[in-house]
PDB file of C-alpha atoms in Angstrom:
ATOM      1  CA  MET A 252     132.618 114.380 100.155  1.00 41.00           C
ATOM      2  CA  TYR A 253     130.009 116.396  98.266  1.00 44.00           C
ATOM      3  CA  SER A 254     132.065 117.057  95.125  1.00 46.00           C
ATOM      4  CA  ASN A 255     130.369 114.434  92.935  1.00 56.00           C
ATOM      5  CA  ARG A 256     127.013 116.200  92.820  1.00 59.00           C
ATOM      6  CA  SER A 257     124.977 118.842  91.037  1.00 73.00           C
ATOM      7  CA  MET A 258     122.223 121.055  92.415  1.00 70.00           C
ATOM      8  CA  SER A 259     118.927 122.336  91.069  1.00 85.00           C
ATOM      9  CA  ASN A 260     115.872 124.241  92.293  1.00 90.00           C
ATOM     10  CA  ILE A 261     112.387 123.104  91.260  1.00 93.00           C
ATOM     11  CA  THR A 262     108.903 124.153  92.287  1.00 95.00           C
ATOM     12  CA  LEU A 263     106.428 121.773  93.881  1.00 96.00           C
ATOM     13  CA  ALA A 264     104.313 121.775  90.715  1.00 95.00           C
ATOM     14  CA  ILE A 265     107.271 120.441  88.710  1.00 96.00           C
ATOM     15  CA  LEU A 266     108.398 118.131  91.515  1.00 96.00           C
ATOM     16  CA  ASP A 267     104.932 116.575  91.656  1.00 96.00           C
ATOM     17  CA  ALA A 268     105.022 115.869  87.917  1.00 96.00           C
ATOM     18  CA  ALA A 269     108.531 114.426  88.189  1.00 96.00           C
ATOM     19  CA  THR A 270     107.462 111.889  90.856  1.00 96.00           C
ATOM     20  CA  LYS A 271     104.903 110.362  88.452  1.00 95.00           C
ATOM     21  CA  PRO A 272     106.777 108.135  85.940  1.00 94.00           C
ATOM     22  CA  LYS A 273     104.362 108.445  82.990  1.00 94.00           C
ATOM     23  CA  MET A 274     103.866 112.173  83.424  1.00 94.00           C
ATOM     24  CA  ALA A 275     107.597 112.749  83.831  1.00 94.00           C
ATOM     25  CA  PHE A 276     108.213 110.890  80.559  1.00 93.00           C
ATOM     26  CA  HIS A 277     105.590 112.864  78.618  1.00 93.00           C
ATOM     27  CA  VAL A 278     106.809 116.277  79.806  1.00 92.00           C
ATOM     28  CA  LYS A 279     110.465 115.244  79.452  1.00 93.00           C
ATOM     29  CA  LEU A 280     111.416 115.357  83.126  1.00 94.00           C
ATOM     30  CA  THR A 281     113.719 112.930  84.909  1.00 94.00           C
ATOM     31  CA  TRP A 282     111.606 110.624  87.059  1.00 96.00           C
ATOM     32  CA  ILE A 283     112.194 111.225  90.775  1.00 96.00           C
ATOM     33  CA  ASN A 284     111.727 107.838  92.466  1.00 95.00           C
ATOM     34  CA  THR A 285     110.643 108.378  96.080  1.00 93.00           C
ATOM     35  CA  GLN A 286     110.672 104.649  96.900  1.00 89.00           C
ATOM     36  CA  PRO A 287     113.938 103.089  95.635  1.00 89.00           C
ATOM     37  CA  ASP A 288     114.959  99.670  96.953  1.00 83.00           C
ATOM     38  CA  PHE A 289     117.297 101.107  99.600  1.00 79.00           C
ATOM     39  CA  GLN A 290     114.676 103.472 101.005  1.00 74.00           C
ATOM     40  CA  ARG A 291     112.606 102.653 104.093  1.00 64.00           C
ATOM     41  CA  ASP A 292     108.945 101.822 103.562  1.00 65.00           C
ATOM     42  CA  PHE A 293     106.819 104.940 103.450  1.00 61.00           C
ATOM     43  CA  GLU A 294     105.027 105.738 106.689  1.00 66.00           C
ATOM     44  CA  ALA A 295     102.872 108.854 106.416  1.00 69.00           C
ATOM     45  CA  TRP A 296     103.554 111.606 108.930  1.00 82.00           C
ATOM     46  CA  ASP A 297     100.904 112.249 111.563  1.00 87.00           C
ATOM     47  CA  GLU A 298      98.524 115.222 111.296  1.00 89.00           C
ATOM     48  CA  GLU A 299     100.770 117.524 113.277  1.00 89.00           C
ATOM     49  CA  ARG A 300     103.886 116.985 111.179  1.00 90.00           C
ATOM     50  CA  LYS A 301     101.888 117.300 107.966  1.00 92.00           C
ATOM     51  CA  ALA A 302     100.224 120.532 109.068  1.00 93.00           C
ATOM     52  CA  ARG A 303     103.457 122.107 110.307  1.00 92.00           C
ATOM     53  CA  PHE A 304     105.263 121.150 107.108  1.00 94.00           C
ATOM     54  CA  ILE A 305     102.563 122.692 104.901  1.00 95.00           C
ATOM     55  CA  GLU A 306     102.614 125.760 107.152  1.00 93.00           C
ATOM     56  CA  SER A 307     106.362 126.070 106.501  1.00 92.00           C
ATOM     57  CA  MET A 308     105.645 126.090 102.779  1.00 94.00           C
ATOM     58  CA  LEU A 309     102.926 128.717 103.217  1.00 94.00           C
ATOM     59  CA  GLU A 310     105.400 130.837 105.196  1.00 90.00           C
ATOM     60  CA  LYS A 311     108.097 130.278 102.534  1.00 89.00           C
ATOM     61  CA  ARG A 312     110.509 128.974 105.150  1.00 88.00           C
ATOM     62  CA  SER A 313     113.667 127.376 103.792  1.00 85.00           C
ATOM     63  CA  MET A 314     114.302 123.693 104.430  1.00 88.00           C
ATOM     64  CA  ASN A 315     117.165 121.249 104.054  1.00 88.00           C
ATOM     65  CA  PRO A 316     117.911 120.062 100.517  1.00 92.00           C
ATOM     66  CA  ILE A 317     116.495 116.878  99.032  1.00 94.00           C
ATOM     67  CA  TRP A 318     119.238 114.394  98.175  1.00 94.00           C
ATOM     68  CA  THR A 319     118.936 112.063  95.185  1.00 94.00           C
ATOM     69  CA  VAL A 320     121.162 109.496  93.504  1.00 94.00           C
ATOM     70  CA  ASN A 321     121.401 109.122  89.729  1.00 94.00           C
ATOM     71  CA  ASN A 322     120.139 105.707  88.584  1.00 94.00           C
ATOM     72  CA  PRO A 323     121.074 105.214  84.880  1.00 93.00           C
ATOM     73  CA  LYS A 324     119.397 101.795  84.767  1.00 91.00           C
ATOM     74  CA  GLU A 325     115.952 103.263  85.533  1.00 91.00           C
ATOM     75  CA  ASN A 326     116.723 106.710  84.083  1.00 92.00           C
ATOM     76  CA  SER A 327     115.709 108.162  87.426  1.00 94.00           C
ATOM     77  CA  GLU A 328     116.855 110.193  90.391  1.00 95.00           C
ATOM     78  CA  ASP A 329     116.415 107.954  93.469  1.00 95.00           C
ATOM     79  CA  VAL A 330     115.595 109.828  96.657  1.00 94.00           C
ATOM     80  CA  LEU A 331     118.155 109.211  99.403  1.00 92.00           C
ATOM     81  CA  ASP A 332     117.005 111.860 101.869  1.00 90.00           C
ATOM     82  CA  GLY A 333     113.772 113.870 101.871  1.00 91.00           C
ATOM     83  CA  MET A 334     111.219 111.205 100.946  1.00 91.00           C
ATOM     84  CA  HIS A 335     108.679 112.249 103.601  1.00 91.00           C
ATOM     85  CA  ARG A 336     108.874 115.910 102.637  1.00 94.00           C
ATOM     86  CA  ILE A 337     108.297 115.136  98.973  1.00 95.00           C
ATOM     87  CA  ARG A 338     105.465 112.680  99.591  1.00 94.00           C
ATOM     88  CA  THR A 339     103.716 114.961 102.091  1.00 95.00           C
ATOM     89  CA  ALA A 340     103.961 118.028  99.830  1.00 96.00           C
ATOM     90  CA  CYS A 341     102.756 116.121  96.766  1.00 97.00           C
ATOM     91  CA  ASP A 342      99.941 114.424  98.688  1.00 96.00           C
ATOM     92  CA  PHE A 343      98.622 117.791  99.874  1.00 97.00           C
ATOM     93  CA  TYR A 344      99.015 119.298  96.393  1.00 97.00           C
ATOM     94  CA  ASN A 345      96.852 116.445  95.084  1.00 97.00           C
ATOM     95  CA  ASN A 346      94.171 116.954  97.773  1.00 97.00           C
ATOM     96  CA  GLU A 347      94.922 113.638  99.487  1.00 95.00           C
ATOM     97  CA  PHE A 348      94.660 115.010 103.022  1.00 95.00           C
ATOM     98  CA  LYS A 349      93.157 117.995 104.882  1.00 95.00           C
ATOM     99  CA  LEU A 350      94.833 120.425 107.254  1.00 95.00           C
ATOM    100  CA  ASN A 351      94.239 120.288 110.988  1.00 92.00           C
ATOM    101  CA  SER A 352      94.151 123.861 112.300  1.00 87.00           C
ATOM    102  CA  LYS A 353      95.070 122.662 115.790  1.00 87.00           C
ATOM    103  CA  TYR A 354      98.706 122.752 114.669  1.00 88.00           C
ATOM    104  CA  LEU A 355      98.637 125.949 112.564  1.00 88.00           C
ATOM    105  CA  PHE A 356      99.332 129.619 113.230  1.00 86.00           C
ATOM    106  CA  GLU A 357      96.254 131.697 114.078  1.00 87.00           C
ATOM    107  CA  LYS A 358      96.138 133.267 110.616  1.00 89.00           C
ATOM    108  CA  TYR A 359      95.771 129.809 109.060  1.00 91.00           C
ATOM    109  CA  LYS A 360      93.067 128.531 111.447  1.00 91.00           C
ATOM    110  CA  LYS A 361      90.461 129.295 108.784  1.00 93.00           C
ATOM    111  CA  TYR A 362      91.890 126.429 106.732  1.00 94.00           C
ATOM    112  CA  ASN A 363      90.866 123.754 109.211  1.00 94.00           C
ATOM    113  CA  ASN A 364      89.760 120.612 107.383  1.00 95.00           C
ATOM    114  CA  LYS A 365      90.660 122.178 104.033  1.00 95.00           C
ATOM    115  CA  THR A 366      92.441 120.597 101.085  1.00 96.00           C
ATOM    116  CA  PHE A 367      94.832 122.389  98.728  1.00 97.00           C
ATOM    117  CA  ASP A 368      92.049 123.280  96.295  1.00 97.00           C
ATOM    118  CA  GLU A 369      90.130 124.949  99.117  1.00 96.00           C
ATOM    119  CA  LEU A 370      92.877 127.443 100.004  1.00 96.00           C
ATOM    120  CA  ASP A 371      92.751 130.991  98.722  1.00 94.00           C
ATOM    121  CA  ASN A 372      94.691 131.785  95.552  1.00 95.00           C
ATOM    122  CA  ASP A 373      97.675 133.421  97.277  1.00 94.00           C
ATOM    123  CA  CYS A 374      98.196 130.407  99.546  1.00 95.00           C
ATOM    124  CA  LYS A 375      97.850 127.984  96.656  1.00 96.00           C
ATOM    125  CA  CYS A 376     100.425 130.018  94.755  1.00 95.00           C
ATOM    126  CA  ASN A 377     102.857 129.830  97.695  1.00 94.00           C
ATOM    127  CA  ILE A 378     102.453 126.049  97.847  1.00 96.00           C
ATOM    128  CA  GLN A 379     102.717 125.166  94.173  1.00 95.00           C
ATOM    129  CA  ASN A 380     105.620 127.568  93.596  1.00 95.00           C
ATOM    130  CA  TYR A 381     107.543 126.577  96.709  1.00 95.00           C
ATOM    131  CA  ASN A 382     111.155 125.881  95.721  1.00 94.00           C
ATOM    132  CA  PHE A 383     112.832 122.602  96.643  1.00 95.00           C
ATOM    133  CA  ILE A 384     116.614 122.416  96.470  1.00 93.00           C
ATOM    134  CA  ILE A 385     117.687 119.074  94.960  1.00 94.00           C
ATOM    135  CA  ASN A 386     121.244 117.880  95.513  1.00 93.00           C
ATOM    136  CA  LYS A 387     121.987 115.194  92.945  1.00 93.00           C
ATOM    137  CA  LEU A 388     124.659 112.604  93.662  1.00 93.00           C
ATOM    138  CA  ASP A 389     126.225 110.779  90.731  1.00 92.00           C
ATOM    139  CA  SER A 390     125.625 107.118  89.859  1.00 91.00           C
ATOM    140  CA  SER A 391     128.718 105.917  91.731  1.00 92.00           C
ATOM    141  CA  TYR A 392     126.637 106.149  94.907  1.00 90.00           C
ATOM    142  CA  ARG A 393     123.983 103.892  93.341  1.00 87.00           C
ATOM    143  CA  TYR A 394     126.454 101.133  92.564  1.00 86.00           C
ATOM    144  CA  ASP A 395     128.642 101.403  95.655  1.00 87.00           C
ATOM    145  CA  LYS A 396     126.477 100.530  98.679  1.00 83.00           C
ATOM    146  CA  GLN A 397     129.291 101.320 101.093  1.00 86.00           C
ATOM    147  CA  LYS A 398     129.589 104.819  99.650  1.00 89.00           C
ATOM    148  CA  LEU A 399     125.805 105.229  99.737  1.00 87.00           C
ATOM    149  CA  TRP A 400     125.626 104.008 103.326  1.00 85.00           C
ATOM    150  CA  THR A 401     128.352 106.463 104.357  1.00 85.00           C
ATOM    151  CA  MET A 402     126.477 109.362 102.762  1.00 88.00           C
ATOM    152  CA  TYR A 403     123.227 108.254 104.401  1.00 81.00           C
ATOM    153  CA  LYS A 404     125.028 108.214 107.737  1.00 80.00           C
ATOM    154  CA  ILE A 405     126.367 111.727 107.162  1.00 81.00           C
ATOM    155  CA  LEU A 406     122.925 113.077 106.276  1.00 80.00           C
ATOM    156  CA  ASN A 407     121.231 111.452 109.263  1.00 73.00           C
ATOM    157  CA  LYS A 408     123.930 111.331 111.938  1.00 63.00           C
ATOM    158  CA  SER A 409     122.273 114.056 114.030  1.00 50.00           C
ATOM    159  CA  SER A 410     118.736 112.789 113.476  1.00 50.00           C
ATOM    160  CA  SER A 411     116.713 110.688 115.893  1.00 50.00           C
ATOM    161  CA  THR A 412     114.002 109.877 113.343  1.00 57.00           C
ATOM    162  CA  LEU A 413     115.597 106.697 111.982  1.00 63.00           C
ATOM    163  CA  ASN A 414     115.495 103.439 113.900  1.00 70.00           C
ATOM    164  CA  GLU A 415     118.150 100.745 113.452  1.00 71.00           C
ATOM    165  CA  TYR A 416     116.190  98.883 110.782  1.00 76.00           C
ATOM    166  CA  GLU A 417     115.686 102.028 108.687  1.00 73.00           C
ATOM    167  CA  PHE A 418     119.322 103.048 109.044  1.00 73.00           C
ATOM    168  CA  ASN A 419     120.642  99.587 108.122  1.00 79.00           C
ATOM    169  CA  LYS A 420     118.336  99.161 105.122  1.00 77.00           C
ATOM    170  CA  VAL A 421     120.722 100.982 102.802  1.00 76.00           C
ATOM    171  CA  LEU A 422     123.545  98.465 103.265  1.00 83.00           C
ATOM    172  CA  TYR A 423     121.532  95.321 103.991  1.00 87.00           C
ATOM    173  CA  SER A 424     118.665  95.867 101.517  1.00 86.00           C
ATOM    174  CA  PRO A 425     119.139  92.483  99.693  1.00 89.00           C
ATOM    175  CA  PHE A 426     118.954  90.625 103.032  1.00 91.00           C
ATOM    176  CA  PHE A 427     115.989  92.679 104.228  1.00 89.00           C
ATOM    177  CA  GLN A 428     114.231  92.034 100.921  1.00 89.00           C
ATOM    178  CA  ILE A 429     114.294  88.298 101.619  1.00 92.00           C
ATOM    179  CA  ILE A 430     112.992  88.920 105.140  1.00 90.00           C
ATOM    180  CA  SER A 431     110.131  91.112 103.898  1.00 88.00           C
ATOM    181  CA  GLU A 432     108.778  88.286 101.720  1.00 91.00           C
ATOM    182  CA  TYR A 433     107.841  86.350 104.869  1.00 91.00           C
ATOM    183  CA  LYS A 434     106.462  89.102 107.077  1.00 87.00           C
ATOM    184  CA  ASP A 435     102.793  88.682 106.108  1.00 87.00           C
ATOM    185  CA  SER A 436     102.823  84.962 106.942  1.00 87.00           C
ATOM    186  CA  TYR A 437     104.696  85.621 110.184  1.00 86.00           C
ATOM    187  CA  ASN A 438     102.350  88.386 111.282  1.00 84.00           C
ATOM    188  CA  LYS A 439      99.199  86.309 110.882  1.00 83.00           C
ATOM    189  CA  PHE A 440      99.711  85.100 114.442  1.00 79.00           C
ATOM    190  CA  LEU A 441     101.258  88.139 116.134  1.00 75.00           C
ATOM    191  CA  LYS A 442      99.043  90.688 114.360  1.00 79.00           C
ATOM    192  CA  LYS A 443     101.411  93.536 115.147  1.00 76.00           C
ATOM    193  CA  GLN A 444     101.236  96.901 113.419  1.00 72.00           C
ATOM    194  CA  ASP A 445     103.494  96.775 110.376  1.00 69.00           C
ATOM    195  CA  LYS A 446     105.394  99.979 111.037  1.00 71.00           C
ATOM    196  CA  ARG A 447     109.027 101.012 110.513  1.00 72.00           C
ATOM    197  CA  GLY A 448     110.398  97.494 110.154  1.00 79.00           C
ATOM    198  CA  THR A 449     108.729  96.067 113.268  1.00 83.00           C
ATOM    199  CA  ILE A 450     107.854  92.722 111.660  1.00 86.00           C
ATOM    200  CA  GLU A 451     111.164  92.438 109.809  1.00 88.00           C
ATOM    201  CA  GLU A 452     113.042  93.008 113.072  1.00 87.00           C
ATOM    202  CA  GLU A 453     111.022  90.204 114.704  1.00 88.00           C
ATOM    203  CA  LEU A 454     111.932  87.837 111.869  1.00 90.00           C
ATOM    204  CA  ILE A 455     115.607  88.741 112.075  1.00 91.00           C
ATOM    205  CA  SER A 456     115.464  87.969 115.795  1.00 90.00           C
ATOM    206  CA  CYS A 457     114.070  84.522 114.989  1.00 91.00           C
ATOM    207  CA  ILE A 458     116.859  83.867 112.485  1.00 92.00           C
ATOM    208  CA  VAL A 459     119.485  84.971 114.984  1.00 90.00           C
ATOM    209  CA  LEU A 460     118.033  82.818 117.777  1.00 89.00           C
ATOM    210  CA  SER A 461     117.838  79.809 115.448  1.00 88.00           C
ATOM    211  CA  SER A 462     121.557  80.167 114.700  1.00 84.00           C
ATOM    212  CA  GLU A 463     124.428  79.157 116.940  1.00 81.00           C
ATOM    213  CA  LEU A 464     124.474  81.523 119.894  1.00 78.00           C
ATOM    214  CA  PRO A 465     127.712  82.875 121.365  1.00 75.00           C
ATOM    215  CA  GLU A 466     129.218  80.923 124.250  1.00 73.00           C
ATOM    216  CA  LYS A 467     129.790  84.096 126.202  1.00 74.00           C
ATOM    217  CA  SER A 468     126.874  85.860 127.841  1.00 71.00           C
ATOM    218  CA  TRP A 469     124.903  88.369 125.802  1.00 73.00           C
ATOM    219  CA  SER A 470     122.896  91.315 127.039  1.00 74.00           C
ATOM    220  CA  SER A 471     119.877  91.410 124.715  1.00 84.00           C
ATOM    221  CA  ILE A 472     118.323  90.226 121.480  1.00 84.00           C
ATOM    222  CA  ASN A 473     119.192  93.599 119.967  1.00 83.00           C
ATOM    223  CA  SER A 474     122.864  93.066 120.743  1.00 84.00           C
ATOM    224  CA  LEU A 475     122.697  89.642 119.083  1.00 87.00           C
ATOM    225  CA  LYS A 476     121.035  91.121 115.993  1.00 87.00           C
ATOM    226  CA  ASP A 477     123.645  93.858 115.800  1.00 84.00           C
ATOM    227  CA  ALA A 478     126.476  91.323 116.060  1.00 84.00           C
ATOM    228  CA  TYR A 479     124.812  89.102 113.441  1.00 89.00           C
ATOM    229  CA  LEU A 480     124.573  91.945 110.925  1.00 89.00           C
ATOM    230  CA  LYS A 481     128.087  93.250 111.532  1.00 85.00           C
ATOM    231  CA  ASN A 482     130.049  90.038 112.129  1.00 86.00           C
ATOM    232  CA  THR A 483     128.118  87.314 110.300  1.00 91.00           C
ATOM    233  CA  ILE A 484     126.765  89.200 107.283  1.00 92.00           C
ATOM    234  CA  GLY A 485     129.428  91.930 107.172  1.00 88.00           C
ATOM    235  CA  GLU A 486     129.755  95.705 107.012  1.00 81.00           C
ATOM    236  CA  SER A 487     130.458  96.192 103.316  1.00 82.00           C
ATOM    237  CA  GLU A 488     128.494  95.637 100.114  1.00 82.00           C
ATOM    238  CA  GLU A 489     130.957  92.938  99.015  1.00 87.00           C
ATOM    239  CA  LYS A 490     130.601  91.001 102.274  1.00 89.00           C
ATOM    240  CA  VAL A 491     126.798  91.223 102.178  1.00 90.00           C
ATOM    241  CA  THR A 492     126.782  89.929  98.598  1.00 91.00           C
ATOM    242  CA  ASN A 493     129.187  87.078  99.421  1.00 93.00           C
ATOM    243  CA  PHE A 494     127.155  86.090 102.472  1.00 93.00           C
ATOM    244  CA  LEU A 495     123.910  85.904 100.533  1.00 94.00           C
ATOM    245  CA  GLU A 496     125.491  83.930  97.700  1.00 94.00           C
ATOM    246  CA  THR A 497     126.242  81.074 100.093  1.00 95.00           C
ATOM    247  CA  ASN A 498     123.555  81.472 102.753  1.00 94.00           C
ATOM    248  CA  THR A 499     120.330  82.507 101.021  1.00 95.00           C
ATOM    249  CA  ASN A 500     118.978  78.938 100.908  1.00 95.00           C
ATOM    250  CA  ASP A 501     119.697  78.463 104.612  1.00 94.00           C
ATOM    251  CA  ILE A 502     117.963  81.744 105.481  1.00 94.00           C
ATOM    252  CA  ARG A 503     114.913  80.793 103.447  1.00 95.00           C
ATOM    253  CA  HIS A 504     114.858  77.346 105.049  1.00 95.00           C
ATOM    254  CA  ARG A 505     114.818  78.918 108.521  1.00 93.00           C
ATOM    255  CA  LEU A 506     112.099  81.383 107.513  1.00 93.00           C
ATOM    256  CA  ASP A 507     109.982  78.620 105.955  1.00 93.00           C
ATOM    257  CA  LEU A 508     110.247  76.645 109.181  1.00 93.00           C
ATOM    258  CA  ILE A 509     109.331  79.678 111.284  1.00 91.00           C
ATOM    259  CA  CYS A 510     106.220  80.287 109.157  1.00 90.00           C
ATOM    260  CA  LYS A 511     105.215  76.617 109.415  1.00 92.00           C
ATOM    261  CA  ILE A 512     105.398  76.916 113.197  1.00 90.00           C
ATOM    262  CA  ILE A 513     103.318  80.097 113.010  1.00 87.00           C
ATOM    263  CA  ASN A 514     100.667  78.306 110.928  1.00 87.00           C
ATOM    264  CA  ARG A 515     100.601  75.477 113.417  1.00 89.00           C
ATOM    265  CA  LEU A 516     100.123  77.943 116.281  1.00 86.00           C
ATOM    266  CA  ILE A 517      97.237  79.567 114.405  1.00 86.00           C
TER     267      ILE A 517
END
């Protein structure tokens, strides 16, 4: 399963440069795209997870590899797994947040409310020279959504951090992209926190409920959504593409109507 890959080790200082397209180009690095179209929207970790992650880097603890997929079209490596680790490490390296000593070992308590630049030189050296292992999958994973989805499932099968929306985004990203275009209009009335696909899931529920419901009893909206994705849209890249080719206008019509109702309610 892992044969079509290469592996490299890079320090945080180089990784940070590689995640910035213009800088990566000027220093002749391959751009590492932390937000490809199949990736879930970035939600920053809370203070505890950030602090404990930076502490791991200070302690030189090893961590799971970062997984990327070669994207020849963009001349990039698209991050499949490890987005939060990369973004958190780079954000701290660029002084974009401060440490909360409440979650640190006693020896690091002195760094409460400190940025990277405010650490002592040894600690800064540990951070900027921390080694990330990058497992690089070839471009076949970029062009075969079924293959990509399978790999994503393998990497996250024992994790409880992904909700259904985040897990399904790899395979159903073209459908979810249409949904996301309407979420701001939809949320004007509900005013829910836009977090981890909450609004998109609401919109999908509306689409499902506006479609023909099964004659047999059903247990929940979630079960209907799951059946809609698997049975109506399909469980392969080809089926998703075929569905959207013939049903995109209908989906947009339903979403337009939903947003008109929302505006009327407002």
